[in-house]
């Protein structure tokens, strides 16, 4: 249920945490930032796979590079690839902005990855073999749906993963180092990484599973960080503050609509933009981040690869 006025923040956080425990999550984390301070349940400094929440940071990296003049939102895919790289029809017209707001026309996954992911035991680490060369090769075999920038919003791991890879080419430092140096460190997220060190043990259907390694698609879901780090990021987004404030503001500007949802660079904005949200998932972990702009409440929920995390996040928000 949503929060009620009679509950204190510690009670609300405890109720959301107990909801996850009742669903079978092991050592889940719930954290909020409010006008009354921060409140949490679970280990706020424990590092987790955050899956597609990574896309918010990839979009922020793009906005930062635009501000630095390294690329433009209208920079096209072939502008950052070696001359003569084979591309399927339509790929040459995709811009970095199209990739960041899921209007590129690219499918959810690169060609062949879905079939591989569904094969026996492949879900243990379905993206690990997709290195940069294979990602670039896939662009020649990809069917683009519609006209980039005009096609309806279609969520694409492929698109945002490609965006991260291209941003890495633009800086010359690669995606992960560019993300760390230009976004994570300026945000004070010193514990965030793409490595497996000190990572929470993922679980799927109650059984331990290993983490996913997204290789060239790291920009779509490869980040590992703590609830405390995520909460600091959400506070910077809420307040549009800190060294990345102009880039943050750029990510929050709506680019398109899908029903009640507006899409910024990475972010999904509900209704008139009063609620910012994204979620993420690997086989062994689920993540939820929310910013409720009218109240200033920021929410982070981290749990196992099972249901209930979105419900827990909703328990800390006003009814909508």
Coordinates of N, CA, C and O in Angstrom, one line a residue, residues 156-303:
X156 N 15.1 -0.3 -25.6 CA 16.2 -1.1 -26.2 C 17.5 -1.1 -25.4 O 18.2 -0.1 -25.3
X157 N 17.8 -2.3 -24.9 CA 19.1 -2.5 -24.3 C 20.2 -2.3 -25.3 O 21.3 -1.8 -25.0
X158 N 20.0 -2.8 -26.5 CA 20.9 -2.7 -27.6 C 21.2 -1.2 -27.8 O 22.4 -0.8 -27.9
X159 N 20.2 -0.4 -27.9 CA 20.4 1.0 -28.2 C 21.2 1.8 -27.2 O 22.2 2.5 -27.5
X160 N 20.9 1.6 -25.9 CA 21.6 2.3 -24.8 C 23.0 1.7 -24.6 O 24.0 2.4 -24.3
X161 N 23.1 0.4 -24.8 CA 24.5 -0.2 -24.8 C 25.3 0.3 -25.9 O 26.5 0.6 -25.6
X162 N 24.8 0.4 -27.1 CA 25.5 1.0 -28.2 C 25.9 2.5 -27.9 O 27.0 2.9 -28.2
X163 N 25.0 3.2 -27.2 CA 25.3 4.6 -26.9 C 26.5 4.7 -25.9 O 27.4 5.5 -26.2
X164 N 26.6 3.8 -24.9 CA 27.7 3.8 -24.0 C 29.0 3.5 -24.8 O 30.0 4.1 -24.6
X165 N 28.9 2.5 -25.7 CA 30.1 2.1 -26.5 C 30.6 3.3 -27.3 O 31.8 3.6 -27.4
X166 N 29.7 4.0 -27.9 CA 30.0 5.1 -28.8 C 30.6 6.3 -28.0 O 31.5 7.0 -28.4
X167 N 30.0 6.5 -26.8 CA 30.6 7.6 -25.9 C 32.0 7.2 -25.6 O 32.9 8.1 -25.5
X168 N 32.3 5.9 -25.3 CA 33.7 5.5 -25.0 C 34.6 5.7 -26.2 O 35.8 6.1 -26.0
X169 N 34.1 5.5 -27.4 CA 34.9 5.8 -28.6 C 35.2 7.3 -28.7 O 36.3 7.7 -29.1
X170 N 34.2 8.1 -28.4 CA 34.3 9.6 -28.6 C 35.4 10.1 -27.7 O 36.1 11.1 -28.0
X171 N 35.5 9.6 -26.4 CA 36.5 10.1 -25.5 C 37.8 9.5 -25.7 O 38.9 10.1 -25.3
X172 N 37.8 8.3 -26.3 CA 39.1 7.6 -26.5 C 39.5 6.8 -25.3 O 40.5 6.1 -25.3
X173 N 38.7 6.8 -24.2 CA 39.0 6.2 -23.0 C 38.2 4.9 -22.7 O 38.5 4.2 -21.8
X174 N 37.2 4.6 -23.6 CA 36.3 3.5 -23.4 C 35.2 3.9 -22.5 O 35.3 4.9 -21.7
X175 N 34.1 3.2 -22.5 CA 32.9 3.5 -21.8 C 33.1 3.5 -20.3 O 32.8 4.5 -19.6
X176 N 33.7 2.5 -19.7 CA 33.8 2.4 -18.3 C 34.6 3.5 -17.7 O 34.2 4.1 -16.7
X177 N 35.8 3.7 -18.2 CA 36.7 4.7 -17.7 C 36.1 6.1 -17.9 O 36.2 7.0 -17.0
X178 N 35.4 6.3 -19.0 CA 34.7 7.6 -19.2 C 33.6 7.8 -18.2 O 33.4 8.9 -17.7
X179 N 32.8 6.8 -17.9 CA 31.7 6.9 -17.0 C 32.3 7.2 -15.6 O 31.8 8.0 -14.8
X180 N 33.3 6.5 -15.2 CA 33.9 6.7 -13.8 C 34.5 8.1 -13.7 O 34.2 8.8 -12.7
X181 N 35.3 8.5 -14.7 CA 35.9 9.8 -14.5 C 35.1 11.0 -14.7 O 35.3 12.1 -14.1
X182 N 34.1 10.9 -15.6 CA 33.3 12.1 -16.0 C 31.9 12.1 -15.2 O 31.3 13.2 -15.2
X183 N 31.5 11.0 -14.7 CA 30.2 11.0 -14.0 C 30.2 10.5 -12.6 O 29.9 11.2 -11.6
X184 N 30.7 9.3 -12.4 CA 30.6 8.7 -11.0 C 31.5 9.4 -10.0 O 31.1 9.7 -8.9
X185 N 32.7 9.7 -10.4 CA 33.6 10.4 -9.4 C 33.1 11.9 -9.2 O 33.1 12.3 -8.0
X186 N 32.7 12.7 -10.2 CA 32.2 14.0 -9.8 C 30.9 13.9 -9.0 O 30.7 14.9 -8.2
X187 N 30.1 12.9 -9.1 CA 29.0 12.7 -8.2 C 29.3 12.2 -6.8 O 28.4 12.1 -6.0
X188 N 30.5 11.9 -6.6 CA 30.9 11.4 -5.3 C 30.6 9.9 -5.1 O 30.5 9.5 -3.9
X189 N 30.4 9.2 -6.2 CA 30.0 7.8 -6.1 C 31.3 6.9 -6.1 O 31.5 6.1 -7.0
X190 N 32.1 7.1 -5.1 CA 33.4 6.4 -5.1 C 33.3 4.9 -5.0 O 34.2 4.2 -5.4
X191 N 32.2 4.4 -4.5 CA 32.0 2.9 -4.4 C 31.5 2.3 -5.6 O 31.4 1.0 -5.7
X192 N 31.1 3.0 -6.6 CA 30.5 2.5 -7.8 C 31.6 1.9 -8.8 O 32.7 2.5 -8.9
X193 N 31.3 0.8 -9.4 CA 32.3 0.1 -10.2 C 31.6 -0.7 -11.3 O 30.4 -0.9 -11.2
X194 N 32.4 -1.3 -12.2 CA 31.9 -2.3 -13.1 C 32.5 -3.6 -12.8 O 32.3 -4.6 -13.6
X195 N 33.3 -3.7 -11.7 CA 33.9 -5.0 -11.3 C 33.0 -5.7 -10.4 O 32.0 -5.2 -9.9
X196 N 33.4 -7.0 -10.1 CA 32.6 -7.8 -9.2 C 33.0 -7.8 -7.7 O 32.4 -8.5 -6.9
X197 N 34.0 -6.9 -7.4 CA 34.5 -6.9 -6.0 C 33.4 -6.5 -5.0 O 32.6 -5.6 -5.2
X198 N 33.4 -7.3 -3.9 CA 32.4 -7.0 -2.8 C 31.0 -6.9 -3.2 O 30.2 -6.1 -2.7
X199 N 30.6 -7.7 -4.2 CA 29.3 -7.7 -4.8 C 28.3 -8.5 -4.0 O 28.6 -9.7 -3.6
X200 N 27.1 -8.0 -3.7 CA 26.1 -8.8 -3.1 C 25.8 -10.1 -3.9 O 25.8 -10.1 -5.1
X201 N 25.6 -11.2 -3.1 CA 25.4 -12.5 -3.8 C 24.0 -12.4 -4.4 O 23.0 -12.3 -3.7
X202 N 23.9 -12.5 -5.7 CA 22.7 -12.6 -6.4 C 21.9 -13.9 -6.2 O 22.6 -14.9 -6.0
X203 N 20.6 -13.8 -6.3 CA 19.8 -15.0 -6.1 C 18.6 -15.0 -7.1 O 18.0 -14.0 -7.3
X204 N 18.3 -16.2 -7.6 CA 17.2 -16.3 -8.5 C 16.4 -17.5 -8.1 O 16.9 -18.6 -7.9
X205 N 15.1 -17.3 -7.8 CA 14.3 -18.3 -7.2 C 14.9 -18.9 -6.0 O 14.8 -20.1 -5.7
X206 N 15.5 -18.1 -5.2 CA 16.1 -18.5 -3.9 C 17.4 -19.1 -4.0 O 18.0 -19.4 -3.0
X207 N 18.0 -19.4 -5.2 CA 19.2 -20.0 -5.3 C 20.3 -19.0 -5.8 O 20.1 -18.1 -6.6
X208 N 21.5 -19.2 -5.2 CA 22.6 -18.3 -5.6 C 22.9 -18.4 -7.1 O 23.0 -19.5 -7.7
X209 N 23.2 -17.2 -7.7 CA 23.6 -17.2 -9.1 C 24.7 -16.1 -9.3 O 24.8 -15.2 -8.4
X210 N 25.5 -16.3 -10.3 CA 26.5 -15.3 -10.6 C 26.1 -14.0 -11.2 O 24.9 -14.0 -11.7
X211 N 26.9 -13.0 -11.2 CA 26.5 -11.7 -11.8 C 26.6 -11.8 -13.4 O 27.2 -12.7 -13.9
X212 N 25.9 -10.9 -14.0 CA 26.0 -10.7 -15.5 C 27.2 -9.8 -15.8 O 27.4 -8.8 -15.1
X213 N 27.8 -10.1 -16.9 CA 28.9 -9.2 -17.5 C 28.5 -8.8 -18.9 O 28.3 -9.6 -19.7
X214 N 28.2 -7.5 -19.0 CA 27.6 -7.0 -20.2 C 28.6 -6.6 -21.3 O 28.2 -6.2 -22.4
X215 N 29.9 -6.7 -21.1 CA 30.9 -6.5 -22.1 C 30.6 -5.2 -22.8 O 30.5 -4.1 -22.2
X216 N 30.4 -5.2 -24.2 CA 30.3 -3.9 -24.9 C 28.9 -3.3 -24.6 O 28.7 -2.1 -25.0
X217 N 28.0 -4.0 -24.0 CA 26.7 -3.4 -23.7 C 26.7 -2.9 -22.2 O 25.6 -2.7 -21.6
X218 N 27.8 -2.7 -21.6 CA 27.9 -2.3 -20.2 C 27.1 -1.0 -19.9 O 26.5 -0.9 -18.8
X219 N 27.0 -0.1 -20.9 CA 26.2 1.1 -20.7 C 24.7 0.8 -20.5 O 24.0 1.7 -20.1
X220 N 24.2 -0.4 -20.9 CA 22.8 -0.7 -20.7 C 22.5 -1.3 -19.3 O 21.4 -1.4 -18.9
X221 N 23.6 -1.8 -18.6 CA 23.2 -2.5 -17.4 C 24.4 -3.1 -16.6 O 24.2 -4.0 -15.7
X222 N 25.6 -2.6 -16.8 CA 26.8 -3.2 -16.1 C 27.2 -2.6 -14.8 O 28.2 -3.1 -14.2
X223 N 26.6 -1.6 -14.3 CA 27.1 -0.9 -13.1 C 26.8 -1.7 -11.8 O 25.7 -2.3 -11.7
X224 N 27.7 -1.6 -10.9 CA 27.5 -2.1 -9.5 C 27.7 -1.0 -8.5 O 28.7 -0.3 -8.5
X225 N 26.7 -0.8 -7.7 CA 26.8 0.3 -6.7 C 25.9 0.1 -5.5 O 25.1 -0.8 -5.5
X226 N 26.1 0.9 -4.5 CA 25.3 0.7 -3.2 C 24.1 1.6 -3.2 O 24.0 2.6 -4.0
X227 N 23.2 1.3 -2.3 CA 22.0 2.2 -2.1 C 22.4 3.6 -1.7 O 21.8 4.6 -2.1
X228 N 23.4 3.7 -0.9 CA 23.9 5.0 -0.4 C 24.4 5.8 -1.6 O 24.1 7.0 -1.7
X229 N 25.2 5.2 -2.5 CA 25.6 5.9 -3.7 C 24.4 6.3 -4.6 O 24.4 7.5 -5.1
X230 N 23.5 5.4 -4.8 CA 22.3 5.8 -5.6 C 21.5 6.9 -5.0 O 21.0 7.8 -5.7
X231 N 21.4 6.9 -3.6 CA 20.6 7.9 -3.0 C 21.3 9.3 -3.2 O 20.6 10.3 -3.4
X232 N 22.6 9.3 -3.1 CA 23.3 10.6 -3.4 C 23.1 11.1 -4.8 O 22.9 12.3 -5.0
X233 N 23.1 10.2 -5.7 CA 22.8 10.5 -7.1 C 21.4 11.1 -7.3 O 21.2 12.1 -7.9
X234 N 20.4 10.4 -6.7 CA 19.0 10.9 -6.8 C 18.8 12.3 -6.1 O 18.1 13.1 -6.6
X235 N 19.6 12.5 -5.0 CA 19.5 13.8 -4.4 C 20.1 14.9 -5.4 O 19.5 16.0 -5.4
X236 N 21.1 14.6 -6.1 CA 21.7 15.5 -7.1 C 20.7 15.8 -8.2 O 20.6 16.9 -8.7
X237 N 20.0 14.7 -8.6 CA 18.9 14.9 -9.6 C 17.8 15.7 -9.1 O 17.3 16.7 -9.8
X238 N 17.3 15.4 -7.9 CA 16.2 16.1 -7.3 C 16.5 17.6 -7.2 O 15.7 18.5 -7.5
X239 N 17.7 18.0 -6.7 CA 18.1 19.3 -6.5 C 18.7 20.0 -7.7 O 19.0 21.2 -7.6
X240 N 19.0 19.2 -8.7 CA 19.7 19.7 -9.9 C 21.0 20.4 -9.4 O 21.2 21.6 -9.8
X241 N 21.8 19.8 -8.6 CA 22.9 20.4 -8.0 C 24.2 19.7 -8.3 O 24.2 18.6 -8.9
X242 N 25.3 20.3 -7.9 CA 26.6 19.7 -8.0 C 27.3 20.0 -9.4 O 26.7 20.7 -10.2
X243 N 28.5 19.4 -9.6 CA 29.2 19.8 -10.8 C 28.5 19.3 -12.1 O 28.9 19.8 -13.2
X244 N 27.6 18.4 -12.0 CA 27.0 17.9 -13.3 C 25.5 18.5 -13.4 O 24.8 18.0 -14.2
X245 N 25.2 19.5 -12.7 CA 23.9 20.1 -12.7 C 23.4 20.4 -14.1 O 22.2 20.1 -14.5
X246 N 24.1 21.1 -15.0 CA 23.6 21.3 -16.3 C 23.3 20.1 -17.1 O 22.3 20.0 -17.8
X247 N 24.2 19.1 -17.0 CA 24.0 17.8 -17.7 C 22.7 17.1 -17.1 O 21.9 16.5 -17.8
X248 N 22.6 17.1 -15.8 CA 21.4 16.5 -15.1 C 20.1 17.2 -15.7 O 19.1 16.5 -16.1
X249 N 20.1 18.5 -15.8 CA 18.9 19.2 -16.3 C 18.6 18.8 -17.7 O 17.4 18.6 -18.1
X250 N 19.7 18.5 -18.5 CA 19.4 18.1 -19.9 C 18.8 16.7 -19.9 O 17.9 16.5 -20.8
X251 N 19.2 15.8 -19.0 CA 18.6 14.5 -19.0 C 17.1 14.5 -18.7 O 16.4 13.6 -19.0
X252 N 16.7 15.5 -17.9 CA 15.3 15.6 -17.4 C 14.3 16.2 -18.4 O 13.1 16.3 -18.2
X253 N 14.8 16.8 -19.5 CA 14.0 17.4 -20.5 C 13.2 16.4 -21.3 O 13.9 15.6 -22.0
X254 N 11.9 16.3 -21.3 CA 11.2 15.3 -22.1 C 11.4 15.4 -23.6 O 11.5 16.5 -24.1
X255 N 11.6 14.3 -24.2 CA 11.8 14.2 -25.6 C 10.6 13.6 -26.4 O 10.4 13.9 -27.5
X256 N 9.9 12.7 -25.7 CA 8.8 12.0 -26.3 C 7.8 11.5 -25.3 O 8.1 11.6 -24.1
X257 N 6.7 11.0 -25.7 CA 5.7 10.5 -24.8 C 5.3 9.1 -25.2 O 5.3 8.7 -26.4
X258 N 4.9 8.3 -24.2 CA 4.3 7.0 -24.4 C 3.2 6.8 -23.4 O 3.5 6.4 -22.2
X259 N 2.0 7.1 -23.8 CA 0.9 7.1 -22.9 C 1.1 8.2 -21.8 O 1.3 9.4 -22.1
X260 N 1.0 7.8 -20.5 CA 1.2 8.8 -19.4 C 2.7 9.0 -19.1 O 3.1 9.8 -18.2
X261 N 3.6 8.3 -19.8 CA 5.0 8.4 -19.6 C 5.7 9.3 -20.6 O 5.5 9.1 -21.8
X262 N 6.5 10.2 -20.1 CA 7.3 11.0 -20.9 C 8.7 10.5 -20.8 O 9.1 9.9 -19.8
X263 N 9.5 10.6 -21.9 CA 10.9 10.0 -21.9 C 11.9 11.1 -22.0 O 11.8 11.9 -23.0
X264 N 12.8 11.2 -21.1 CA 13.9 12.1 -21.2 C 15.1 11.4 -21.7 O 15.0 10.4 -22.5
X265 N 16.3 11.8 -21.4 CA 17.5 11.1 -21.7 C 17.7 10.1 -20.6 O 18.2 10.4 -19.5
X266 N 17.3 8.8 -20.8 CA 17.3 7.8 -19.8 C 16.1 7.7 -18.9 O 15.6 6.7 -18.7
X267 N 15.7 8.9 -18.3 CA 14.6 8.9 -17.4 C 13.3 8.7 -18.0 O 13.0 9.1 -19.1
X268 N 12.4 8.1 -17.2 CA 10.9 8.0 -17.5 C 10.2 8.9 -16.5 O 10.4 8.8 -15.3
X269 N 9.4 9.8 -17.0 CA 8.7 10.9 -16.2 C 7.2 10.6 -16.3 O 6.7 10.6 -17.4
X270 N 6.6 10.3 -15.2 CA 5.2 10.0 -15.1 C 4.4 11.2 -15.0 O 4.7 12.2 -14.3
X271 N 3.2 11.2 -15.8 CA 2.3 12.4 -15.8 C 3.0 13.6 -16.3 O 3.5 13.6 -17.4
X272 N 2.9 14.7 -15.5 CA 3.6 15.9 -15.9 C 5.0 16.0 -15.4 O 5.6 17.1 -15.4
X273 N 5.6 14.9 -15.2 CA 7.0 14.9 -14.8 C 7.2 14.9 -13.3 O 8.3 15.1 -12.8
X274 N 6.1 14.7 -12.5 CA 6.1 14.8 -11.0 C 6.9 13.6 -10.4 O 7.4 13.7 -9.3
X275 N 6.9 12.5 -11.2 CA 7.7 11.3 -10.7 C 8.7 10.9 -11.7 O 8.3 10.6 -12.9
X276 N 9.9 10.8 -11.3 CA 11.0 10.3 -12.2 C 11.3 8.9 -11.7 O 11.3 8.6 -10.5
X277 N 11.5 8.0 -12.7 CA 11.6 6.6 -12.3 C 12.5 5.8 -13.3 O 12.6 6.1 -14.5
X278 N 13.0 4.7 -12.8 CA 13.7 3.7 -13.7 C 13.8 2.5 -12.8 O 13.8 2.5 -11.6
X279 N 13.9 1.3 -13.4 CA 14.2 0.1 -12.7 C 15.3 -0.7 -13.4 O 15.7 -0.3 -14.5
X280 N 15.7 -1.7 -12.8 CA 16.8 -2.6 -13.4 C 16.7 -4.0 -12.9 O 16.1 -4.3 -11.9
X281 N 17.2 -4.9 -13.7 CA 17.2 -6.3 -13.3 C 18.2 -7.1 -14.1 O 18.4 -6.9 -15.3
X282 N 18.9 -8.0 -13.3 CA 19.7 -9.0 -13.9 C 19.1 -10.3 -13.4 O 18.0 -10.3 -12.9
X283 N 19.8 -11.4 -13.7 CA 19.2 -12.7 -13.2 C 19.1 -12.7 -11.7 O 18.1 -13.2 -11.1
X284 N 20.0 -12.1 -11.0 CA 20.1 -12.3 -9.5 C 19.8 -11.1 -8.7 O 19.8 -11.1 -7.5
X285 N 19.4 -9.9 -9.4 CA 19.1 -8.7 -8.6 C 18.1 -7.8 -9.3 O 18.0 -7.8 -10.5
X286 N 17.3 -7.1 -8.5 CA 16.4 -6.1 -9.0 C 16.7 -4.8 -8.3 O 17.0 -4.7 -7.1
X287 N 16.4 -3.7 -9.0 CA 16.7 -2.4 -8.5 C 15.5 -1.4 -8.9 O 15.0 -1.6 -10.0
X288 N 15.2 -0.5 -8.0 CA 14.2 0.5 -8.3 C 14.7 1.9 -7.8 O 15.2 2.0 -6.7
X289 N 14.6 2.9 -8.6 CA 14.9 4.3 -8.2 C 13.7 5.2 -8.6 O 13.1 5.0 -9.6
X290 N 13.4 6.1 -7.6 CA 12.3 7.0 -7.9 C 12.7 8.4 -7.3 O 13.3 8.5 -6.2
X291 N 12.2 9.4 -7.9 CA 12.3 10.8 -7.4 C 10.9 11.4 -7.5 O 10.4 11.6 -8.6
X292 N 10.3 11.7 -6.3 CA 9.0 12.3 -6.3 C 9.2 13.8 -6.2 O 9.5 14.3 -5.1
X293 N 9.1 14.5 -7.3 CA 9.5 15.9 -7.3 C 8.7 16.9 -6.4 O 9.3 17.7 -5.7
X294 N 7.4 16.8 -6.3 CA 6.6 17.7 -5.5 C 7.0 17.6 -4.0 O 7.0 18.6 -3.3
X295 N 7.3 16.4 -3.5 CA 7.6 16.2 -2.1 C 9.1 16.1 -1.8 O 9.6 16.2 -0.7
X296 N 9.9 15.9 -2.9 CA 11.4 15.8 -2.7 C 11.8 14.5 -2.2 O 13.0 14.3 -1.8
X297 N 11.0 13.5 -2.2 CA 11.3 12.1 -1.7 C 12.1 11.4 -2.8 O 11.6 11.3 -3.9
X298 N 13.2 10.8 -2.4 CA 14.0 9.9 -3.3 C 14.0 8.5 -2.7 O 14.1 8.4 -1.5
X299 N 13.8 7.5 -3.5 CA 13.6 6.1 -3.1 C 14.6 5.2 -3.8 O 14.7 5.3 -5.1
X300 N 15.2 4.4 -3.1 CA 16.1 3.3 -3.7 C 15.6 2.0 -3.0 O 15.5 1.9 -1.8
X301 N 15.4 1.0 -3.9 CA 15.1 -0.4 -3.4 C 16.0 -1.4 -4.2 O 16.1 -1.3 -5.4
X302 N 16.6 -2.2 -3.4 CA 17.5 -3.3 -4.0 C 17.1 -4.6 -3.5 O 17.0 -4.8 -2.2
X303 N 16.9 -5.6 -4.3 CA 16.5 -6.9 -3.9 C 17.0 -8.0 -4.8 O 17.7 -7.7 -5.8

